[in-house]
Tab-separated table of C-alpha atoms in Angstrom:
chain	number	residue	atom	x	y	z
A	1	MET	CA	-158.423	33.232	-23.110
A	2	PRO	CA	-155.980	31.893	-20.484
A	3	SER	CA	-153.917	28.802	-21.214
A	4	THR	CA	-152.923	26.052	-18.806
A	5	HIS	CA	-149.487	26.195	-20.416
A	6	GLY	CA	-148.992	29.907	-19.772
A	7	PRO	CA	-146.492	31.513	-17.408
A	8	CYS	CA	-146.848	30.791	-13.691
A	9	ALA	CA	-146.194	33.144	-10.794
A	10	GLY	CA	-142.452	32.966	-11.361
A	11	GLY	CA	-142.788	33.767	-15.067
A	12	GLN	CA	-141.636	30.341	-16.301
A	13	ALA	CA	-143.937	28.440	-18.669
A	14	LEU	CA	-144.505	24.942	-17.284
A	15	SER	CA	-147.073	22.215	-17.978
A	16	ARG	CA	-149.073	21.425	-14.847
A	17	ARG	CA	-149.048	17.735	-15.714
A	18	ARG	CA	-145.253	17.696	-15.987
A	19	LEU	CA	-144.938	19.673	-12.761
A	20	LEU	CA	-147.123	17.183	-10.905
A	21	ALA	CA	-145.209	14.299	-12.435
A	22	ALA	CA	-142.003	15.817	-11.115
A	23	LEU	CA	-143.535	16.070	-7.645
A	24	GLY	CA	-144.771	12.479	-7.762
A	25	THR	CA	-147.768	10.665	-9.238
A	26	GLY	CA	-149.832	11.075	-6.083
A	27	ALA	CA	-149.370	14.829	-5.863
A	28	THR	CA	-152.464	16.972	-5.914
A	29	VAL	CA	-150.883	20.191	-4.708
A	30	SER	CA	-150.649	23.327	-6.836
A	31	LEU	CA	-148.805	26.586	-6.535
A	32	ALA	CA	-150.496	29.817	-5.528
A	33	GLY	CA	-151.258	31.913	-8.584
A	34	CYS	CA	-150.411	28.994	-10.897
A	35	SER	CA	-153.605	26.971	-10.787
A	36	ALA	CA	-155.410	25.903	-13.949
A	37	THR	CA	-158.697	25.742	-12.043
A	38	ASN	CA	-159.206	28.472	-9.507
A	39	ARG	CA	-162.809	27.655	-8.627
A	40	ARG	CA	-163.430	31.144	-7.326
A	41	THR	CA	-163.192	32.564	-10.842
A	42	THR	CA	-165.900	32.677	-13.504
A	43	VAL	CA	-165.610	30.145	-16.338
A	44	THR	CA	-166.209	31.643	-19.785
A	45	GLY	CA	-165.572	30.499	-23.323
A	46	SER	CA	-166.921	29.793	-26.790
A	47	TRP	CA	-167.627	26.236	-27.971
A	48	GLN	CA	-170.403	26.640	-30.486
A	49	THR	CA	-170.984	23.155	-31.891
A	50	ARG	CA	-170.057	19.504	-31.638
A	51	GLY	CA	-166.572	19.313	-33.135
A	52	TYR	CA	-165.901	22.933	-32.092
A	53	ASP	CA	-166.100	24.750	-35.445
A	54	PRO	CA	-167.889	24.624	-38.834
A	55	ALA	CA	-164.895	22.677	-40.244
A	56	ARG	CA	-165.539	19.989	-37.534
A	57	THR	CA	-161.866	19.845	-36.502
A	58	GLY	CA	-162.349	19.244	-32.754
A	59	ALA	CA	-158.960	20.824	-32.002
A	60	PRO	CA	-158.972	24.559	-31.182
A	61	GLU	CA	-155.699	26.423	-30.755
A	62	ASP	CA	-156.970	29.175	-28.423
A	63	VAL	CA	-158.814	27.122	-25.780
A	64	SER	CA	-157.316	25.777	-22.544
A	65	GLY	CA	-158.300	22.333	-21.254
A	66	PRO	CA	-158.012	20.749	-17.799
A	67	GLU	CA	-154.566	19.333	-17.058
A	68	PRO	CA	-154.486	15.867	-15.439
A	69	PRO	CA	-154.943	14.886	-12.671
A	70	LEU	CA	-158.666	15.446	-13.210
A	71	ASP	CA	-161.601	15.897	-10.869
A	72	ARG	CA	-165.307	16.554	-11.327
A	73	ARG	CA	-166.022	20.211	-10.679
A	74	TRP	CA	-169.830	19.796	-10.615
A	75	LYS	CA	-172.699	17.607	-11.810
A	76	ALA	CA	-176.156	18.871	-12.804
A	77	ASP	CA	-179.303	17.087	-13.911
A	78	PHE	CA	-181.621	18.174	-16.725
A	79	VAL	CA	-185.088	17.451	-18.096
A	80	GLY	CA	-185.065	14.136	-19.972
A	81	ASP	CA	-182.656	11.227	-19.748
A	82	TRP	CA	-181.017	9.403	-22.657
A	83	ASN	CA	-182.063	11.968	-25.236
A	84	GLN	CA	-179.704	14.940	-25.106
A	85	THR	CA	-177.306	16.907	-27.270
A	86	SER	CA	-173.620	17.528	-26.792
A	87	PRO	CA	-173.126	20.641	-24.630
A	88	ILE	CA	-172.112	23.982	-26.109
A	89	VAL	CA	-170.637	27.020	-24.332
A	90	VAL	CA	-171.436	30.673	-24.961
A	91	GLY	CA	-169.848	33.151	-22.561
A	92	ASP	CA	-170.461	31.965	-18.993
A	93	THR	CA	-173.359	29.654	-19.932
A	94	VAL	CA	-173.501	25.984	-20.938
A	95	TYR	CA	-176.490	25.060	-23.132
A	96	LEU	CA	-177.928	21.562	-23.552
A	97	GLY	CA	-180.857	20.290	-25.615
A	98	SER	CA	-182.938	17.384	-24.311
A	99	MET	CA	-186.184	15.533	-24.958
A	100	THR	CA	-188.801	13.502	-23.120
A	101	GLY	CA	-191.084	10.919	-24.742
A	102	GLY	CA	-190.787	10.074	-28.424
A	103	MET	CA	-192.441	6.662	-28.567
A	104	SER	CA	-194.856	6.059	-31.426
A	105	GLY	CA	-198.157	7.823	-30.744
A	106	ARG	CA	-196.887	9.481	-27.552
A	107	GLU	CA	-195.997	13.117	-27.169
A	108	ALA	CA	-192.365	14.117	-27.385
A	109	GLU	CA	-191.276	17.398	-25.824
A	110	THR	CA	-188.053	19.210	-26.698
A	111	TYR	CA	-186.283	21.372	-24.095
A	112	LEU	CA	-183.398	23.799	-24.010
A	113	ASN	CA	-181.469	23.985	-20.724
A	114	ALA	CA	-179.053	26.711	-19.600
A	115	PHE	CA	-176.463	26.197	-16.819
A	116	ASP	CA	-173.969	28.432	-15.064
A	117	ALA	CA	-170.616	27.248	-16.443
A	118	SER	CA	-168.809	27.894	-13.155
A	119	THR	CA	-171.222	26.243	-10.710
A	120	GLY	CA	-173.627	24.042	-12.694
A	121	GLU	CA	-176.614	25.966	-11.341
A	122	VAL	CA	-179.648	25.675	-13.637
A	123	ARG	CA	-180.411	29.151	-14.917
A	124	TRP	CA	-183.520	28.194	-16.865
A	125	THR	CA	-185.218	25.426	-18.825
A	126	ARG	CA	-187.481	26.197	-21.800
A	127	SER	CA	-189.982	23.922	-23.503
A	128	ILE	CA	-189.321	24.434	-27.216
A	129	GLU	CA	-191.768	22.075	-28.915
A	130	GLN	CA	-194.367	19.364	-28.334
A	131	HIS	CA	-194.823	16.771	-31.076
A	132	THR	CA	-196.456	13.343	-31.348
A	133	PRO	CA	-194.363	11.220	-33.739
A	134	LYS	CA	-195.892	8.584	-35.992
A	135	TYR	CA	-192.865	6.336	-35.464
A	136	ASN	CA	-190.543	5.845	-32.508
A	137	SER	CA	-188.214	8.844	-32.501
A	138	SER	CA	-185.277	9.594	-30.254
A	139	TYR	CA	-183.381	12.839	-29.912
A	140	ALA	CA	-180.566	13.731	-32.253
A	141	ASP	CA	-177.412	15.670	-31.412
A	142	PHE	CA	-178.084	19.020	-33.095
A	143	LEU	CA	-177.585	22.098	-30.911
A	144	THR	CA	-175.411	24.884	-32.378
A	145	ALA	CA	-174.639	28.506	-31.521
A	146	SER	CA	-173.373	31.531	-33.375
A	147	ASP	CA	-172.291	34.902	-32.024
A	148	ASP	CA	-175.905	36.089	-32.346
A	149	GLY	CA	-178.043	33.189	-31.131
A	150	LEU	CA	-178.804	29.481	-30.824
A	151	PHE	CA	-180.058	26.965	-33.379
A	152	ILE	CA	-181.864	23.781	-32.363
A	153	GLN	CA	-183.385	21.162	-34.633
A	154	THR	CA	-186.851	19.886	-33.709
A	155	PHE	CA	-189.323	17.534	-35.364
A	156	ARG	CA	-191.078	20.483	-37.005
A	157	GLY	CA	-188.020	22.328	-38.246
A	158	LEU	CA	-184.821	24.190	-37.462
A	159	ARG	CA	-185.485	26.874	-34.840
A	160	ALA	CA	-183.413	29.989	-34.219
A	161	LEU	CA	-183.481	31.275	-30.632
A	162	ASP	CA	-182.115	34.170	-28.651
A	163	PHE	CA	-179.763	33.298	-25.804
A	164	ASP	CA	-182.684	33.432	-23.347
A	165	GLY	CA	-184.580	30.770	-25.328
A	166	THR	CA	-186.954	33.176	-27.103
A	167	GLU	CA	-187.784	31.927	-30.601
A	168	ARG	CA	-186.835	34.141	-33.569
A	169	TRP	CA	-187.809	31.962	-36.540
A	170	THR	CA	-188.424	28.372	-37.692
A	171	PHE	CA	-187.520	26.801	-41.018
A	172	GLU	CA	-189.147	23.518	-42.051
A	173	ASN	CA	-186.385	21.118	-43.127
A	174	THR	CA	-187.731	17.766	-41.960
A	175	GLY	CA	-187.859	14.599	-44.013
A	176	PRO	CA	-190.721	12.084	-44.059
A	177	ARG	CA	-189.301	10.020	-41.199
A	178	PHE	CA	-187.046	10.989	-38.287
A	179	LEU	CA	-183.799	9.200	-37.548
A	180	ALA	CA	-181.728	10.081	-34.492
A	181	ASP	CA	-178.225	11.104	-35.375
A	182	ILE	CA	-176.061	14.170	-35.719
A	183	CYS	CA	-177.427	16.996	-37.865
A	184	HIS	CA	-175.864	20.236	-36.646
A	185	PRO	CA	-176.206	23.262	-38.857
A	186	ALA	CA	-173.037	25.167	-39.724
A	187	VAL	CA	-173.215	28.943	-39.254
A	188	VAL	CA	-170.676	31.052	-41.158
A	189	ASP	CA	-170.766	34.780	-42.015
A	190	GLY	CA	-174.467	35.191	-41.286
A	191	VAL	CA	-175.566	32.104	-43.249
A	192	VAL	CA	-176.955	28.895	-41.747
A	193	TYR	CA	-176.240	25.705	-43.714
A	194	THR	CA	-178.488	22.843	-42.656
A	195	GLY	CA	-179.366	19.452	-44.048
A	196	THR	CA	-182.703	17.695	-44.096
A	197	TYR	CA	-183.456	16.267	-40.642
A	198	GLY	CA	-184.466	12.633	-40.768
A	199	SER	CA	-184.814	10.371	-43.776
A	200	THR	CA	-184.343	12.017	-47.161
A	201	ARG	CA	-186.033	9.089	-48.903
A	202	ALA	CA	-189.669	9.167	-49.951
A	203	ARG	CA	-191.697	6.896	-52.226
A	204	GLY	CA	-193.257	8.575	-55.233
A	205	ASP	CA	-196.529	7.671	-56.885
A	206	ASP	CA	-194.634	5.182	-59.039
A	207	ASP	CA	-193.307	3.442	-55.883
A	208	GLU	CA	-189.735	4.565	-56.586
A	209	TYR	CA	-187.494	6.161	-53.940
A	210	ARG	CA	-186.512	9.749	-54.579
A	211	GLY	CA	-184.156	11.993	-52.641
A	212	SER	CA	-185.569	15.185	-51.160
A	213	GLU	CA	-183.659	18.435	-50.630
A	214	GLY	CA	-180.289	17.663	-49.088
A	215	LEU	CA	-179.078	21.122	-48.034
A	216	PHE	CA	-180.535	24.559	-47.333
A	217	ALA	CA	-178.668	27.879	-47.012
A	218	LEU	CA	-180.617	30.307	-44.805
A	219	ASP	CA	-180.226	33.910	-43.744
A	220	ALA	CA	-179.306	33.667	-40.061
A	221	ALA	CA	-181.184	36.883	-39.226
A	222	ASP	CA	-184.657	35.902	-40.441
A	223	GLY	CA	-184.490	32.291	-41.689
A	224	SER	CA	-185.231	33.181	-45.306
A	225	LEU	CA	-184.036	30.683	-47.918
A	226	LEU	CA	-180.992	31.834	-49.905
A	227	TRP	CA	-180.535	28.657	-51.938
A	228	LYS	CA	-181.037	24.899	-51.702
A	229	TYR	CA	-179.368	21.820	-53.110
A	230	LYS	CA	-181.285	18.703	-54.093
A	231	PRO	CA	-179.292	15.611	-55.094
A	232	ASP	CA	-180.378	13.904	-58.283
A	233	GLU	CA	-179.283	10.410	-57.396
A	234	TYR	CA	-178.184	10.112	-53.767
A	235	ALA	CA	-181.447	9.006	-52.192
A	236	THR	CA	-180.464	7.944	-48.699
A	237	ASP	CA	-181.687	7.524	-45.145
A	238	LEU	CA	-179.575	10.308	-43.689
A	239	THR	CA	-177.919	13.621	-44.448
A	240	PHE	CA	-175.033	14.307	-42.087
A	241	SER	CA	-174.099	17.677	-40.592
A	242	PRO	CA	-172.695	20.001	-43.249
A	243	THR	CA	-169.077	21.123	-42.928
A	244	VAL	CA	-167.914	24.565	-44.068
A	245	ALA	CA	-164.325	25.603	-44.860
A	246	ASP	CA	-162.722	28.072	-47.262
A	247	GLY	CA	-165.863	28.985	-49.184
A	248	THR	CA	-167.053	25.403	-49.639
A	249	VAL	CA	-169.756	23.429	-47.859
A	250	TYR	CA	-169.208	19.647	-47.718
A	251	LEU	CA	-172.269	17.415	-47.380
A	252	CYS	CA	-172.137	13.674	-46.690
A	253	PHE	CA	-174.991	11.337	-47.573
A	254	LEU	CA	-175.054	8.145	-45.511
A	255	GLY	CA	-173.584	5.260	-47.481
A	256	ARG	CA	-173.614	7.226	-50.747
A	257	ALA	CA	-171.431	10.239	-51.391
A	258	LEU	CA	-169.620	13.397	-50.342
A	259	VAL	CA	-170.643	16.508	-52.301
A	260	ALA	CA	-168.736	19.827	-52.290
A	261	LEU	CA	-170.829	22.975	-52.952
A	262	ASP	CA	-169.996	26.643	-53.331
A	263	THR	CA	-171.200	28.489	-50.224
A	264	ALA	CA	-172.348	31.466	-52.290
A	265	ASP	CA	-174.902	29.744	-54.528
A	266	GLY	CA	-174.813	25.973	-53.947
A	267	GLU	CA	-173.115	25.186	-57.249
A	268	VAL	CA	-171.630	21.685	-57.201
A	269	GLN	CA	-167.817	21.777	-57.233
A	270	TRP	CA	-167.287	18.014	-57.152
A	271	THR	CA	-168.889	14.764	-56.028
A	272	ARG	CA	-167.275	11.573	-54.726
A	273	ALA	CA	-169.296	8.366	-54.541
A	274	VAL	CA	-167.976	7.044	-51.210
A	275	PRO	CA	-170.092	5.182	-48.620
A	276	ALA	CA	-169.890	8.010	-46.058
A	277	ASP	CA	-170.475	7.177	-42.413
A	278	THR	CA	-169.472	10.505	-40.804
A	279	PRO	CA	-169.658	14.200	-41.535
A	280	ALA	CA	-166.549	15.510	-43.249
A	281	THR	CA	-163.691	17.111	-41.311
A	282	VAL	CA	-161.677	19.650	-43.324
A	283	ARG	CA	-158.239	21.053	-42.525
A	284	ASN	CA	-155.069	21.955	-44.438
A	285	GLY	CA	-156.721	21.519	-47.824
A	286	THR	CA	-157.932	17.956	-47.179
A	287	ALA	CA	-161.400	16.568	-46.443
A	288	TYR	CA	-161.594	13.447	-44.273
A	289	VAL	CA	-164.553	11.065	-44.079
A	290	ALA	CA	-164.977	7.595	-42.584
A	291	THR	CA	-166.861	4.998	-44.627
A	292	GLN	CA	-168.702	1.745	-44.045
A	293	VAL	CA	-169.240	-1.121	-46.487
A	294	PHE	CA	-171.171	-4.327	-45.791
A	295	HIS	CA	-169.793	-7.518	-47.382
A	296	GLU	CA	-172.564	-10.069	-47.831
A	297	ARG	CA	-170.126	-12.870	-48.670
A	298	ASP	CA	-168.924	-13.135	-45.080
A	299	ASP	CA	-171.520	-10.972	-43.280
A	300	THR	CA	-168.940	-8.388	-42.181
A	301	TYR	CA	-168.492	-4.625	-42.320
A	302	GLU	CA	-165.420	-2.848	-43.589
A	303	TYR	CA	-164.529	0.567	-42.192
A	304	ARG	CA	-162.085	2.894	-43.913
A	305	LEU	CA	-160.922	6.469	-43.524
A	306	TYR	CA	-160.566	8.534	-46.700
A	307	ALA	CA	-158.465	11.651	-47.192
A	308	LEU	CA	-159.688	13.604	-50.241
A	309	ASP	CA	-158.272	16.701	-51.862
A	310	ALA	CA	-160.633	19.447	-50.686
A	311	GLU	CA	-160.572	21.226	-54.068
A	312	THR	CA	-160.997	18.233	-56.386
A	313	GLY	CA	-162.324	15.305	-54.342
A	314	GLU	CA	-159.478	13.084	-55.551
A	315	THR	CA	-158.178	10.462	-53.116
A	316	VAL	CA	-155.009	11.407	-51.246
A	317	TRP	CA	-155.012	8.154	-49.268
A	318	ASP	CA	-157.411	5.667	-47.665
A	319	ARG	CA	-156.833	3.298	-44.746
A	320	PRO	CA	-158.775	0.666	-42.784
A	321	VAL	CA	-159.789	1.906	-39.314
A	322	GLY	CA	-161.201	-1.142	-37.559
A	323	GLY	CA	-164.218	-3.361	-37.542
A	324	ALA	CA	-167.121	-1.620	-35.875
A	325	TRP	CA	-169.209	1.508	-36.175
A	326	SER	CA	-167.126	4.625	-35.987
A	327	SER	CA	-167.817	7.633	-33.791
A	328	ARG	CA	-169.516	9.605	-36.559
A	329	GLY	CA	-166.874	12.266	-36.215
A	330	ILE	CA	-163.149	12.881	-36.798
A	331	SER	CA	-160.823	15.344	-35.063
A	332	HIS	CA	-157.749	16.931	-36.682
A	333	ASP	CA	-155.153	18.831	-34.625
A	334	GLY	CA	-153.089	19.999	-37.600
A	335	SER	CA	-150.895	16.916	-37.892
A	336	ALA	CA	-152.916	13.912	-36.697
A	337	LEU	CA	-156.446	12.488	-36.868
A	338	TYR	CA	-158.466	11.008	-33.997
A	339	LEU	CA	-161.667	8.939	-34.057
A	340	SER	CA	-163.228	5.957	-32.352
A	341	SER	CA	-163.741	2.600	-34.041
A	342	ASP	CA	-164.404	-0.915	-32.773
A	343	HIS	CA	-164.569	0.478	-29.202
A	344	HIS	CA	-161.025	1.800	-29.590
A	345	LEU	CA	-159.764	5.342	-29.888
A	346	VAL	CA	-157.406	5.498	-32.866
A	347	SER	CA	-154.994	8.086	-34.211
A	348	LEU	CA	-153.503	8.330	-37.708
A	349	ASP	CA	-151.017	10.648	-39.367
A	350	ALA	CA	-153.083	13.238	-41.244
A	351	GLU	CA	-150.686	13.511	-44.194
A	352	THR	CA	-150.039	9.819	-44.859
A	353	GLY	CA	-152.766	7.889	-43.029
A	354	GLU	CA	-150.166	5.810	-41.208
A	355	PRO	CA	-151.469	4.521	-37.845
A	356	ARG	CA	-149.989	6.311	-34.818
A	357	TRP	CA	-151.615	4.524	-31.877
A	358	ARG	CA	-154.678	2.630	-30.723
A	359	ALA	CA	-156.073	3.100	-27.202
A	360	PHE	CA	-158.795	1.505	-25.058
A	361	SER	CA	-157.704	-1.856	-26.478
A	362	ASP	CA	-156.613	-3.821	-23.428
A	363	ALA	CA	-157.714	-3.615	-19.812
A	364	SER	CA	-154.143	-4.187	-18.680
A	365	ASP	CA	-153.130	-0.942	-20.392
A	366	TRP	CA	-155.221	0.908	-17.802
A	367	SER	CA	-154.187	-0.960	-14.659
A	368	GLU	CA	-151.910	1.891	-13.587
A	369	ILE	CA	-154.897	4.170	-13.106
A	370	GLY	CA	-156.215	1.737	-10.525
A	371	TRP	CA	-159.962	1.891	-10.984
A	372	PHE	CA	-160.453	-0.402	-13.990
A	373	ASP	CA	-160.222	-4.138	-13.421
A	374	ASP	CA	-159.178	-6.789	-15.936
A	375	ASN	CA	-162.746	-7.306	-17.156
A	376	HIS	CA	-163.841	-3.690	-17.415
A	377	ALA	CA	-161.605	-1.569	-19.600
A	378	PRO	CA	-163.043	1.647	-20.987
A	379	ILE	CA	-164.464	1.695	-24.497
A	380	ALA	CA	-164.546	4.649	-26.832
A	381	GLY	CA	-167.886	6.433	-26.968
A	382	TRP	CA	-169.677	7.823	-30.001
A	383	GLY	CA	-168.612	11.413	-29.509
A	384	VAL	CA	-165.931	13.308	-31.379
A	385	PRO	CA	-162.678	13.357	-29.367
A	386	VAL	CA	-161.339	16.798	-28.448
A	387	VAL	CA	-157.633	17.637	-28.783
A	388	ILE	CA	-156.138	20.573	-26.875
A	389	ASP	CA	-152.397	21.158	-26.597
A	390	ASP	CA	-150.975	17.651	-26.052
A	391	VAL	CA	-154.070	16.071	-24.471
A	392	VAL	CA	-156.965	14.155	-26.073
A	393	TYR	CA	-160.285	14.188	-24.200
A	394	ALA	CA	-162.802	11.452	-25.020
A	395	GLY	CA	-165.961	10.172	-23.377
A	396	ASP	CA	-165.938	6.579	-22.178
A	397	GLY	CA	-168.783	4.692	-23.813
A	398	GLU	CA	-169.492	2.356	-20.901
A	399	TYR	CA	-168.819	3.982	-17.536
A	400	GLY	CA	-169.554	7.624	-18.192
A	401	THR	CA	-166.111	9.066	-17.485
A	402	LEU	CA	-164.109	11.682	-19.326
A	403	VAL	CA	-160.738	10.176	-20.245
A	404	ALA	CA	-157.548	12.160	-20.944
A	405	LEU	CA	-154.775	10.675	-23.101
A	406	GLU	CA	-151.382	11.830	-24.335
A	407	SER	CA	-151.949	12.960	-27.931
A	408	ASP	CA	-148.565	11.730	-29.231
A	409	THR	CA	-148.730	8.221	-27.789
A	410	GLY	CA	-152.296	7.466	-26.666
A	411	GLU	CA	-150.957	6.890	-23.156
A	412	PRO	CA	-153.751	7.192	-20.564
A	413	LEU	CA	-153.250	10.099	-18.193
A	414	ASP	CA	-156.369	10.137	-16.007
A	415	ALA	CA	-160.166	10.147	-16.043
A	416	ALA	CA	-162.920	11.726	-13.997
A	417	PRO	CA	-165.094	10.949	-12.288
A	418	HIS	CA	-163.637	7.582	-11.305
A	419	ARG	CA	-165.737	4.651	-12.452
A	420	ARG	CA	-168.742	3.677	-10.385
A	421	TRP	CA	-170.948	0.618	-10.865
A	422	GLY	CA	-174.198	1.404	-12.605
A	423	ALA	CA	-172.788	4.347	-14.542
A	424	SER	CA	-173.804	4.755	-18.170
A	425	GLY	CA	-171.652	5.790	-21.079
A	426	THR	CA	-171.636	9.020	-23.000
A	427	GLU	CA	-172.543	9.360	-26.667
A	428	GLY	CA	-172.086	13.101	-26.926
A	429	SER	CA	-168.904	15.093	-27.475
A	430	PRO	CA	-167.103	17.221	-24.887
A	431	ALA	CA	-167.061	21.002	-24.919
A	432	VAL	CA	-164.097	22.807	-23.354
A	433	ALA	CA	-163.705	26.336	-21.991
A	434	ASP	CA	-161.314	28.066	-19.593
A	435	GLY	CA	-159.653	24.896	-18.289
A	436	VAL	CA	-162.955	23.025	-17.815
A	437	ALA	CA	-164.412	20.187	-19.932
A	438	PHE	CA	-168.186	19.622	-20.095
A	439	TYR	CA	-169.777	16.351	-21.169
A	440	THR	CA	-173.005	14.383	-20.684
A	441	THR	CA	-174.172	11.002	-19.481
A	442	PRO	CA	-177.819	9.931	-19.300
A	443	HIS	CA	-179.538	12.235	-16.764
A	444	PHE	CA	-176.484	14.421	-16.018
A	445	LEU	CA	-174.255	17.175	-17.332
A	446	HIS	CA	-170.727	17.041	-15.877
A	447	ALA	CA	-167.926	19.600	-15.583
A	448	VAL	CA	-164.368	18.307	-15.134
A	449	ASP	CA	-161.292	20.354	-14.260
A	450	THR	CA	-157.853	19.882	-12.724
A	451	ASN	CA	-157.740	18.129	-9.351
A	452	ALA	CA	-155.704	20.542	-7.254
A	453	PHE	CA	-155.602	21.675	-3.648
A	454	GLU	CA	-155.004	25.410	-3.753
A	455	PHE	CA	-152.999	27.562	-1.345
A	456	TRP	CA	-154.564	31.041	-1.353
């Protein structure tokens, strides 16, 4: 896959952002044959799940992102509004799940949408399921792909689909009550690892809460059950997306624990009783999870980030990460961590937990961009930030822009599209392919690439 840091026409490797900086901050010109975004070419790539890979790292090494300055390449609408997944990319197609309805006693309908990655043209929209929920239910972020097909969670189960939307099989993995959150399956070596969708708590005949099955391992070809794991004591409202790395599947239970299981048979390797508030991210032999604790004495929440030895579950370090709900996802680029907390985007050293920088904290920090005023600074959205080369891409949680920052310093570089009144924030995570970033706001799917005037 081409890289925006590859050799230009003259054979010299040069960052587009540094080239434009050398020409002047207002420059939007690019060199023939050296453009990161030739809009005549076909955009292709592979971004199969929120957080990029089954280890949930959010930082691929073989994907090229758009170099600032940024511009919106296209905008497309889809069926539904606030209820949509993060986009995924397979080949030259962007896929997006969405839902209409969902209020108690009213029909909810789940859709799968396919878009041309280059132009935003809608290729098709498929109705996947109709369901009338007993309780108010909104859509969760749970669309995933493998090399062989798509997987989308619905109210009646996990469904495997061909790339044209044709259903292959359905596996019932739903709890007694649906809660909207992230619940992506992880697909590795022909096996689908998926948690229970919705609440895993149910009252027994003796009026005591019991946990239901927490994790299922399925054959990706036919949906048959290979093994399942049922926690004995971690009854909870939510099972997060499983994470898979190096023969281990890591499963977080909201507010309760992180459990490490052998991918082959589900045997428990270790358990840590931590109040998990995100799925785990695993890289370089360490599992990272953000936690939340409520202190009744002063009616406050405490948020911390834990680094645990991936083989033993022992604490490597833990650090406070702010005072508000985190993004439910952590990115790791090999040396640093990135997540949102308290409306900020924060970065920590992955080895020590030492803070590196904190962005989105002060409107004055963004005055140089020119389209945020003193009362309207961007806030970090709920999505997992994406790190490619030396740029961090994150959705703005208030104005619906995609923001690019310098990964080493948190310095703002640019955002697109420029803020407009009435815009709504994004809660999904970006997907990136071939120098283009895709992200959602209510009602729209956006594609952002480098803002360049091309001489051809």
